[in-house]
Coordinates of C-alpha atoms in Angstrom, one line a residue:
M1 CA 99.2 77.9 99.8
A2 CA 100.1 80.4 102.2
S3 CA 96.8 82.2 101.3
H4 CA 93.6 81.9 98.8
G5 CA 91.7 84.4 97.2
R6 CA 88.3 83.4 98.6
D7 CA 90.0 84.4 102.5
A8 CA 92.2 87.3 101.2
N9 CA 91.8 90.4 103.3
A10 CA 93.2 93.7 103.4
I11 CA 94.0 96.4 105.7
I12 CA 94.9 100.3 104.6
I13 CA 96.4 102.9 106.6
G14 CA 95.0 106.1 105.9
A15 CA 91.7 107.7 104.7
G16 CA 92.6 110.7 103.2
P17 CA 92.3 110.6 99.4
S18 CA 94.3 107.5 98.7
G19 CA 92.8 105.4 100.9
I20 CA 88.9 106.5 100.3
S21 CA 89.9 105.8 96.2
M22 CA 91.4 102.3 97.3
A23 CA 88.2 101.5 99.4
H24 CA 86.1 102.4 96.6
S25 CA 88.0 100.2 94.4
L26 CA 87.8 97.5 96.2
K27 CA 84.2 97.3 97.4
K28 CA 82.3 99.1 94.1
K29 CA 84.7 97.4 91.2
L30 CA 86.0 94.3 92.4
G31 CA 83.3 93.0 95.3
F32 CA 85.9 93.0 97.5
N33 CA 84.7 94.0 100.9
N34 CA 87.1 92.0 103.5
F35 CA 89.1 95.1 104.1
E36 CA 89.7 97.6 106.8
V37 CA 90.9 101.0 107.1
F38 CA 92.7 102.7 109.9
E39 CA 93.1 106.2 110.2
K40 CA 94.8 108.1 113.1
L41 CA 92.8 111.4 112.6
D42 CA 89.2 111.4 113.9
G43 CA 87.3 111.1 110.5
P44 CA 88.3 110.6 106.8
G45 CA 89.8 113.2 104.3
G46 CA 93.6 113.0 105.3
T47 CA 95.6 116.3 104.7
W48 CA 92.4 117.9 104.5
R49 CA 91.8 117.2 107.7
T50 CA 95.1 118.2 109.0
N51 CA 95.5 121.5 107.6
T52 CA 93.1 124.0 108.7
Y53 CA 95.2 127.1 108.7
P54 CA 93.7 130.3 107.5
G55 CA 93.4 130.4 104.0
C56 CA 94.0 126.5 103.6
G57 CA 92.6 125.7 100.1
C58 CA 93.6 123.6 96.7
D59 CA 95.6 125.3 94.0
V60 CA 94.7 122.5 91.1
P61 CA 90.8 123.4 90.0
S62 CA 88.2 121.8 91.9
H63 CA 86.8 119.9 88.7
L64 CA 89.9 118.2 88.3
Y65 CA 90.9 118.0 91.9
S66 CA 88.0 115.6 92.6
F67 CA 87.4 111.6 91.9
S68 CA 86.1 110.4 88.8
F69 CA 84.4 108.2 90.3
D70 CA 82.1 111.0 92.3
L71 CA 82.2 114.3 90.4
N72 CA 80.5 117.3 92.0
P73 CA 78.7 119.7 90.0
D74 CA 78.4 121.9 93.3
W75 CA 82.0 123.7 93.7
S76 CA 81.4 126.8 94.5
R77 CA 84.7 128.0 93.1
E78 CA 87.1 127.1 90.7
L79 CA 89.9 126.9 93.5
C80 CA 88.0 125.7 96.6
D81 CA 89.2 126.2 100.3
Q82 CA 89.8 123.4 102.6
A83 CA 86.3 123.5 104.2
E84 CA 84.4 122.7 101.0
I85 CA 86.9 120.0 99.7
L86 CA 86.7 118.3 103.2
Q87 CA 82.9 118.0 102.9
Y88 CA 83.5 116.8 99.6
M89 CA 85.7 113.7 100.9
E90 CA 83.2 113.2 103.9
K91 CA 79.9 112.8 101.7
T92 CA 82.3 110.6 99.0
V93 CA 83.1 108.2 102.2
D94 CA 79.4 108.0 103.3
K95 CA 77.7 107.8 99.5
F96 CA 79.5 104.5 98.9
G97 CA 79.5 103.3 102.2
L98 CA 83.0 103.3 102.9
R99 CA 82.6 104.6 106.3
A100 CA 81.2 101.1 107.6
H101 CA 85.1 99.8 106.7
M102 CA 86.7 102.6 108.5
N103 CA 88.2 103.0 112.1
F104 CA 89.2 106.1 113.5
N105 CA 91.6 107.4 116.2
V106 CA 93.8 104.1 115.4
A107 CA 97.7 104.9 114.7
C108 CA 99.7 102.2 112.5
T109 CA 103.1 102.1 114.6
G110 CA 104.6 99.3 112.1
A111 CA 103.9 95.9 110.1
T112 CA 106.1 92.8 109.6
W113 CA 105.4 90.2 107.3
V114 CA 105.3 86.7 108.6
G115 CA 106.7 84.5 105.6
K116 CA 105.4 81.2 107.8
K117 CA 102.1 82.3 107.5
G118 CA 102.5 84.5 104.4
R119 CA 100.6 87.4 105.8
W120 CA 101.6 90.8 107.4
E121 CA 101.0 91.3 111.2
V122 CA 100.1 95.0 111.7
K123 CA 100.3 96.9 115.1
F124 CA 98.1 100.0 116.1
I125 CA 97.7 102.0 119.2
D126 CA 94.2 103.4 120.2
I127 CA 94.9 106.9 120.1
K128 CA 91.9 107.6 122.5
T129 CA 93.1 104.6 125.1
G130 CA 96.6 103.9 124.4
T131 CA 95.7 100.2 124.3
G132 CA 97.8 98.6 121.7
F133 CA 96.7 95.6 119.2
T134 CA 97.4 93.4 116.5
R135 CA 95.5 92.8 113.2
E136 CA 96.9 90.4 110.2
A137 CA 96.4 90.8 106.9
S138 CA 97.2 88.8 103.1
V139 CA 97.6 92.6 101.8
F140 CA 99.0 95.8 103.6
V141 CA 98.6 98.9 102.0
S142 CA 100.0 102.1 102.8
A143 CA 97.8 105.0 101.8
V144 CA 99.5 108.0 104.4
G145 CA 100.3 110.3 101.5
G146 CA 103.3 112.6 101.6
I147 CA 101.8 115.5 103.2
S148 CA 100.7 114.1 106.2
E149 CA 103.7 114.7 108.8
P150 CA 105.1 118.2 109.3
R151 CA 108.9 118.4 108.8
N152 CA 111.5 118.3 111.7
V153 CA 112.8 121.9 112.3
K154 CA 115.2 122.9 115.3
F155 CA 116.2 126.4 115.6
P156 CA 118.7 126.9 118.1
G157 CA 116.7 128.1 121.7
M158 CA 113.2 127.2 120.2
E159 CA 112.6 125.4 123.0
D160 CA 112.8 128.3 125.0
F161 CA 109.9 130.5 123.3
K162 CA 107.4 131.6 125.6
G163 CA 104.8 132.2 123.5
A164 CA 102.5 130.2 121.3
M165 CA 104.2 128.2 118.1
F166 CA 103.0 125.5 115.9
H167 CA 103.2 124.5 112.4
T168 CA 100.4 125.4 109.8
A169 CA 99.3 121.6 109.6
R170 CA 98.7 121.6 113.4
W171 CA 97.1 124.8 113.7
D172 CA 96.2 126.0 117.3
H173 CA 92.5 127.4 116.8
T174 CA 92.2 127.8 120.6
Y175 CA 94.8 130.5 120.3
D176 CA 93.5 133.9 119.7
Y177 CA 96.2 135.9 117.5
T178 CA 94.2 139.2 116.9
G179 CA 96.3 142.3 117.7
K180 CA 99.5 140.0 118.7
R181 CA 102.6 140.2 117.0
M182 CA 103.5 136.8 114.5
A183 CA 106.7 135.4 112.9
V184 CA 106.2 133.3 109.9
I185 CA 109.2 130.8 109.1
G186 CA 109.1 129.7 105.6
N187 CA 107.6 130.8 102.2
G188 CA 106.3 127.7 100.4
C189 CA 102.2 127.5 99.6
S190 CA 100.9 127.2 103.1
A191 CA 102.7 130.6 104.0
A192 CA 101.3 132.1 100.7
Q193 CA 98.2 131.1 102.1
V194 CA 98.2 132.0 105.6
V195 CA 99.9 135.6 105.4
P196 CA 97.2 137.6 103.0
N197 CA 94.6 135.9 105.6
V198 CA 96.3 137.1 109.1
V199 CA 97.9 140.4 108.1
N200 CA 94.4 142.3 108.5
K201 CA 94.0 140.4 112.5
V202 CA 97.7 140.7 113.8
A203 CA 99.4 143.8 114.9
Y204 CA 102.4 142.8 113.3
V205 CA 103.8 139.9 110.7
K206 CA 107.1 139.4 109.6
Q207 CA 107.7 136.7 107.2
Y208 CA 111.1 135.0 107.0
A209 CA 111.8 133.5 103.6
R210 CA 115.2 132.4 102.7
S211 CA 114.7 132.0 99.0
A212 CA 112.5 133.8 96.4
Q213 CA 109.6 131.6 94.8
W214 CA 107.7 131.7 91.0
Y215 CA 104.3 133.4 91.5
H216 CA 101.5 133.2 88.9
E217 CA 98.3 135.0 88.8
R218 CA 95.1 132.5 90.3
P219 CA 92.0 133.8 89.0
N220 CA 89.4 132.3 91.0
H221 CA 85.9 131.8 89.4
R222 CA 82.8 132.1 91.1
F223 CA 80.4 129.3 89.5
T224 CA 77.1 130.7 88.8
A225 CA 74.0 128.7 89.4
F226 CA 73.4 128.3 85.4
E227 CA 76.8 126.5 85.2
K228 CA 76.1 124.2 88.3
A229 CA 73.2 123.2 86.3
C230 CA 74.9 122.5 83.0
F231 CA 77.5 120.6 84.8
R232 CA 74.7 118.6 86.7
Y233 CA 72.4 118.3 83.8
I234 CA 74.0 118.3 80.6
P235 CA 75.4 114.9 79.3
F236 CA 79.2 114.4 79.6
W237 CA 79.4 118.1 80.2
Q238 CA 81.3 118.1 83.2
R239 CA 83.4 115.4 81.9
L240 CA 84.6 117.6 78.8
H241 CA 85.6 120.5 81.6
R242 CA 87.2 118.2 83.4
L243 CA 89.0 116.9 80.7
R244 CA 90.2 120.2 79.4
L245 CA 91.0 121.2 82.8
F246 CA 93.7 117.9 82.9
Q247 CA 95.1 118.7 79.5
A248 CA 95.8 122.0 80.3
N249 CA 97.5 121.5 83.7
D250 CA 99.6 118.5 82.1
N251 CA 100.7 120.9 79.6
L252 CA 102.4 123.0 82.2
V253 CA 105.0 119.7 82.0
S254 CA 106.5 121.1 78.6
T255 CA 108.4 124.0 80.6
Y256 CA 109.9 121.7 82.6
L257 CA 111.5 119.4 80.7
S258 CA 115.0 119.6 79.3
G259 CA 116.0 120.6 75.8
P260 CA 115.8 123.9 73.6
K261 CA 111.9 124.0 72.9
A262 CA 111.1 123.6 76.8
E263 CA 113.7 126.3 77.4
K264 CA 111.8 128.7 75.0
K265 CA 108.4 127.9 77.0
R266 CA 109.6 127.9 80.3
L267 CA 111.5 131.4 79.8
A268 CA 108.3 132.7 78.5
A269 CA 106.7 131.6 81.3
E270 CA 109.0 133.3 83.6
A271 CA 108.5 136.5 81.7
S272 CA 105.2 136.5 82.5
A273 CA 105.9 135.6 85.7
K274 CA 108.1 138.3 86.6
D275 CA 105.6 141.1 84.5
Y276 CA 103.0 139.9 87.4
I277 CA 105.5 139.7 90.2
Y278 CA 106.9 143.3 89.6
K279 CA 103.7 144.8 88.9
T280 CA 101.7 143.2 92.0
T281 CA 104.8 143.7 94.7
P282 CA 106.0 146.9 96.5
K283 CA 109.2 147.9 94.9
K284 CA 111.1 147.6 98.1
Y285 CA 110.9 143.6 97.4
H286 CA 111.8 143.6 94.0
E287 CA 115.4 142.9 94.3
M288 CA 114.6 139.6 96.3
I289 CA 111.3 138.3 95.2
V290 CA 111.9 136.8 92.1
P291 CA 114.2 133.8 92.0
T292 CA 117.4 133.1 90.1
F293 CA 116.5 129.4 89.7
P294 CA 114.6 127.7 86.8
L295 CA 110.7 128.2 86.9
G296 CA 109.3 124.7 88.5
C297 CA 112.8 124.1 90.3
K298 CA 110.6 124.4 93.5
R299 CA 106.6 124.2 93.0
R300 CA 105.1 127.0 91.4
I301 CA 102.7 129.1 93.9
F302 CA 99.6 130.6 92.4
D303 CA 99.1 133.8 94.0
P304 CA 95.9 133.9 96.7
D305 CA 96.4 137.5 97.2
Y306 CA 100.2 137.3 99.0
L307 CA 102.2 139.7 97.2
D308 CA 99.3 142.3 97.8
S309 CA 98.9 142.0 101.2
L310 CA 102.9 142.5 100.9
H311 CA 102.1 146.5 100.9
S312 CA 100.1 146.5 104.2
S313 CA 101.7 148.7 106.7
N314 CA 102.1 145.8 109.5
M315 CA 103.8 143.6 107.3
D316 CA 107.5 142.7 106.6
L317 CA 109.2 140.2 104.3
V318 CA 113.2 139.8 104.9
A319 CA 115.1 137.1 102.9
E320 CA 116.7 135.7 106.0
G321 CA 116.9 132.3 107.9
I322 CA 117.0 132.0 111.6
Q323 CA 120.1 132.5 113.5
K324 CA 118.2 131.8 116.9
I325 CA 115.2 131.8 119.1
D326 CA 114.7 133.0 122.6
A327 CA 112.2 133.2 125.3
T328 CA 110.4 136.6 123.3
G329 CA 111.9 136.8 119.9
I330 CA 113.6 135.4 116.8
T331 CA 117.5 136.9 115.8
S332 CA 117.3 136.4 112.1
T333 CA 120.7 135.4 110.3
S334 CA 122.1 139.0 109.8
G335 CA 121.6 139.8 113.6
V336 CA 118.3 141.6 113.6
R337 CA 116.2 141.1 116.7
D338 CA 112.6 141.0 116.9
E339 CA 110.1 140.7 119.8
F340 CA 106.9 138.2 118.4
D341 CA 103.5 136.8 120.7
I342 CA 103.6 133.7 118.0
I343 CA 106.0 132.0 115.8
V344 CA 103.9 130.0 113.0
L345 CA 106.3 127.0 111.4
A346 CA 105.3 127.2 107.6
T347 CA 108.0 124.8 107.0
G348 CA 106.7 122.1 104.9
F349 CA 106.2 118.2 105.5
Q350 CA 108.6 115.0 105.3
V351 CA 107.7 114.4 102.0
Q352 CA 110.7 112.1 101.6
N353 CA 109.6 109.7 104.3
F354 CA 107.1 108.1 102.9
L355 CA 105.5 106.1 105.5
T356 CA 107.0 108.0 108.7
P357 CA 106.2 107.3 111.4
M358 CA 105.5 103.3 110.4
K359 CA 108.3 100.9 111.0
I360 CA 107.6 98.3 108.3
V361 CA 109.6 95.1 108.4
G362 CA 109.9 92.8 105.1
K363 CA 110.9 89.3 104.5
T364 CA 114.5 89.5 105.0
G365 CA 113.9 91.4 108.7
Q366 CA 115.0 94.2 107.1
T367 CA 113.0 97.9 107.8
L368 CA 111.9 99.6 104.5
E369 CA 114.0 102.5 106.2
D370 CA 117.1 100.6 106.4
Q371 CA 116.9 99.1 103.3
W372 CA 116.1 102.5 101.1
A373 CA 119.2 104.3 103.5
S374 CA 121.1 101.7 101.9
G375 CA 120.8 103.1 98.7
K376 CA 120.0 106.4 97.7
G377 CA 117.0 107.1 99.4
A378 CA 113.1 106.1 99.0
Q379 CA 112.4 104.2 95.9
A380 CA 109.6 102.1 94.3
Y381 CA 108.4 99.8 91.0
L382 CA 106.1 102.6 89.7
G383 CA 105.9 104.2 92.6
T384 CA 103.9 101.0 94.3
Y385 CA 105.9 98.0 95.0
V386 CA 109.0 97.2 96.7
H387 CA 111.0 93.9 96.4
N388 CA 111.8 92.1 100.1
F389 CA 107.9 93.5 100.8
P390 CA 105.5 90.8 99.6
N391 CA 101.9 92.1 98.9
F392 CA 102.8 95.4 100.0
V393 CA 101.7 98.7 98.6
I394 CA 102.4 102.2 98.8
L395 CA 99.8 104.5 97.6
F396 CA 101.4 108.2 96.2
G397 CA 104.5 106.6 96.9
P398 CA 108.0 107.3 95.4
N399 CA 108.2 109.4 92.2
T400 CA 104.6 109.6 91.6
F401 CA 104.1 113.4 92.6
P402 CA 103.1 115.0 89.6
A403 CA 104.2 118.4 88.5
H404 CA 101.0 120.7 89.1
N405 CA 98.5 118.2 88.1
S406 CA 95.6 116.6 90.3
A407 CA 97.3 114.3 93.0
L408 CA 93.9 112.6 92.8
F409 CA 94.4 111.5 89.7
C410 CA 97.5 109.8 90.0
C411 CA 96.0 108.0 93.2
E412 CA 93.1 106.6 91.0
V413 CA 95.9 105.6 88.2
Q414 CA 97.7 104.0 91.0
V415 CA 94.9 102.4 92.6
E416 CA 93.9 100.9 89.1
Y417 CA 97.3 99.5 88.8
V418 CA 97.2 98.3 92.1
T419 CA 93.5 96.3 91.5
K420 CA 94.9 94.5 88.0
T421 CA 98.3 93.4 89.6
L422 CA 97.7 92.4 93.4
F423 CA 94.0 91.8 94.5
K424 CA 92.5 90.6 91.1
T425 CA 95.6 88.3 91.1
L426 CA 94.9 87.0 94.7
M427 CA 91.2 86.9 93.1
S428 CA 91.4 84.5 90.9
D429 CA 94.1 82.2 92.7
R430 CA 96.6 82.6 90.5
A431 CA 99.2 83.6 93.5
A432 CA 98.8 83.9 97.2
I433 CA 102.1 85.9 97.2
I434 CA 102.8 88.9 94.9
E435 CA 106.4 90.9 95.2
V436 CA 108.3 92.8 92.5
K437 CA 111.5 91.6 91.4
E438 CA 114.3 93.8 92.3
E439 CA 116.2 94.2 88.9
A440 CA 112.8 95.3 87.8
E441 CA 112.5 98.0 90.3
D442 CA 116.1 99.2 89.9
Y443 CA 115.7 99.5 86.1
H444 CA 112.6 101.4 86.7
T445 CA 114.1 103.8 89.4
N446 CA 117.2 104.2 87.0
S447 CA 114.7 105.0 84.0
I448 CA 113.2 107.9 85.8
Q449 CA 116.4 109.5 87.1
Q450 CA 117.5 109.5 84.0
E451 CA 114.8 111.3 82.6
L452 CA 114.8 113.4 85.7
K453 CA 118.3 114.5 84.5
G454 CA 118.5 118.0 82.6
S455 CA 114.9 119.1 83.7
V456 CA 113.9 121.7 86.2
F457 CA 113.6 119.5 89.3
S458 CA 117.3 118.7 89.0
A459 CA 118.4 122.6 88.7
G460 CA 120.0 122.7 91.8
C461 CA 117.8 124.9 93.9
S462 CA 116.8 123.8 97.5
N463 CA 113.3 122.1 97.4
W464 CA 111.2 119.0 98.6
Y465 CA 112.1 117.1 96.2
I466 CA 115.6 115.9 96.6
N467 CA 116.6 114.3 99.5
S468 CA 119.8 114.5 101.4
A469 CA 121.7 112.3 98.9
G470 CA 121.2 114.3 96.2
H471 CA 118.2 111.6 94.7
N472 CA 114.9 112.9 93.7
S473 CA 112.4 110.2 95.2
A474 CA 109.1 112.3 94.9
S475 CA 108.8 113.9 91.1
W476 CA 107.2 112.2 88.0
P477 CA 109.3 113.0 85.7
G478 CA 106.8 113.7 82.5
Y479 CA 102.9 114.2 82.2
A480 CA 100.6 112.4 84.2
S481 CA 98.8 111.3 81.5
D482 CA 102.3 108.7 80.8
F483 CA 101.9 107.4 84.4
W484 CA 98.3 106.2 83.2
R485 CA 100.0 105.0 80.2
K486 CA 102.7 103.2 81.9
T487 CA 100.4 101.3 84.5
F488 CA 97.5 100.4 82.0
F489 CA 99.2 97.0 80.4
P490 CA 101.0 95.5 83.9
R491 CA 103.8 93.7 82.8
F492 CA 103.5 90.3 85.0
A493 CA 106.8 89.2 84.0
D494 CA 108.3 91.8 86.6
Y495 CA 106.8 90.4 89.5
D496 CA 107.3 86.7 91.6
L497 CA 104.0 85.1 91.5
R498 CA 104.2 82.3 94.4
D499 CA 101.6 80.1 95.9
G500 CA 99.0 79.7 92.9
D501 CA 96.7 77.6 91.4
K502 CA 97.8 76.2 88.3
H503 CA 94.3 76.1 86.9
W504 CA 93.2 79.7 88.1
F505 CA 93.0 80.5 84.6
M506 CA 90.5 78.3 83.8
K507 CA 88.6 78.5 87.0
T508 CA 88.5 82.2 86.7
M509 CA 87.0 81.5 82.9
A510 CA 84.5 79.1 84.1
R511 CA 83.3 81.3 87.2
D512 CA 82.7 84.2 84.7
V513 CA 81.1 82.3 82.4
T514 CA 78.4 80.9 85.0
A515 CA 78.3 84.4 86.1
A516 CA 77.3 85.5 82.3
V517 CA 75.1 82.6 81.7
F518 CA 73.6 83.0 85.3
S519 CA 73.0 86.9 85.0
K520 CA 70.9 85.8 81.4
Y521 CA 68.8 83.4 82.9
M522 CA 67.9 85.7 85.6
V523 CA 66.8 88.4 83.6
F524 CA 65.1 85.5 81.4
T525 CA 63.7 84.4 84.5
V526 CA 62.3 87.9 86.0
T527 CA 61.1 88.9 82.4
L528 CA 58.7 85.6 82.5
F529 CA 57.5 86.2 86.3
V530 CA 56.5 89.9 85.0
L531 CA 54.8 89.0 82.1
G532 CA 52.9 86.3 84.0
F533 CA 52.3 88.9 86.9
L534 CA 51.1 91.4 84.1
A535 CA 48.7 88.4 82.2
K536 CA 47.0 87.4 85.7
T537 CA 46.5 91.2 86.4
K538 CA 45.0 92.0 83.3
V539 CA 42.3 89.3 83.4

């Protein structure tokens, strides 16, 4: 037998929200402690440790964007900023004793499935020393997330620029941009947060935004001491608040689907957004600020005072791309040249490259990147398992991105699914090697793509959902609650289970019965001991 449940171990790559959730589930729910988490950063938090640009925050309500196993009654605002979210992540790690399993400043370069051993050989580099080393594991889990590696952009001449230039996710806090001339390239969520937070400090800022966005009002309520006390002390109050938030956010999906009912709701939402945009934005931008594509084709932006910042006298917005960059400035596609001291790249992430920059080699000797490239792009069964890659898990993988709901909810749903299908199977000795069947993976992928047809995600706008082959490898096509329902009862017929013990069920039943009997026996024994002690004390 290639592996046994009693000596199985796991390696998890990434200590962001997905990695934290996976570690908690293994340690606290399964009692499985033979795992290690490797993180290239100097601490946990993932994207909330990487993204520290001015104004960085979350556009999903904090009471929803949190772990179900560690609700926080002390959130300061409805939509919290990066520092508070990172602090919460850090506290969660320490609260549940997960830091002891974590190794920081270690980058994973790749992994190879060794069939003879029935194990993964995982390669690492210690970032501080440059030393490479290898570890083996029964289970290999990728929790690197989709918002970790900045998207590579190559504008002509950018290497000649003599000023400061960096991506929002690699913000250089040693650089003082006060009184400087700044260019911001891009107009997604990051740009919308950066601009209003720098416009009053720089001498001048010009934003290059090739396409428009849908903006919505973003009220950000500050919680009172009374509200925090209610969350902390009234039973189920915070759970009920969280449920209401989840339902409200999940209901937004109804505007993204196909059909006349969805279209009617979408047109109403667009009308409301237009009213807000025109009311808030300077008239000189009205012709360029509202999109021609349907609401939801790109991720909606809940306005962090960005539209108000466009009124600033030292701010310019142009609906143009970049023709070239030289030593001291930028020339736009219309031929207008401006000089800058600093260029900020708000150009997004390599969302479609789920395992960047790791090289994962499966049982056939082919890399996962090549296997995906031979088709239309990244795909995985329920966003989690890939054929030819046994005992391998992708968290927050292909087609798991919720349409404006909590990513943490989806991560926890996936983690729960992984514990049911993989770890409990290993621990029960039902199988030592678990691999999804190719036909099951293809059927699931094709079903997802069919559901996406006719939705706003396939409306033809340029977005990070769609890869170069026109394949949407990012979006979950429906409600986040549907993802939970589809993963609740695993279909083991969709998997190949190998090298198991044919008596696994009887052994599991025997262990469970023994544990139950022992537990009752211990309660009975302790009760007798306490009664005896009290009797002696009374005498």
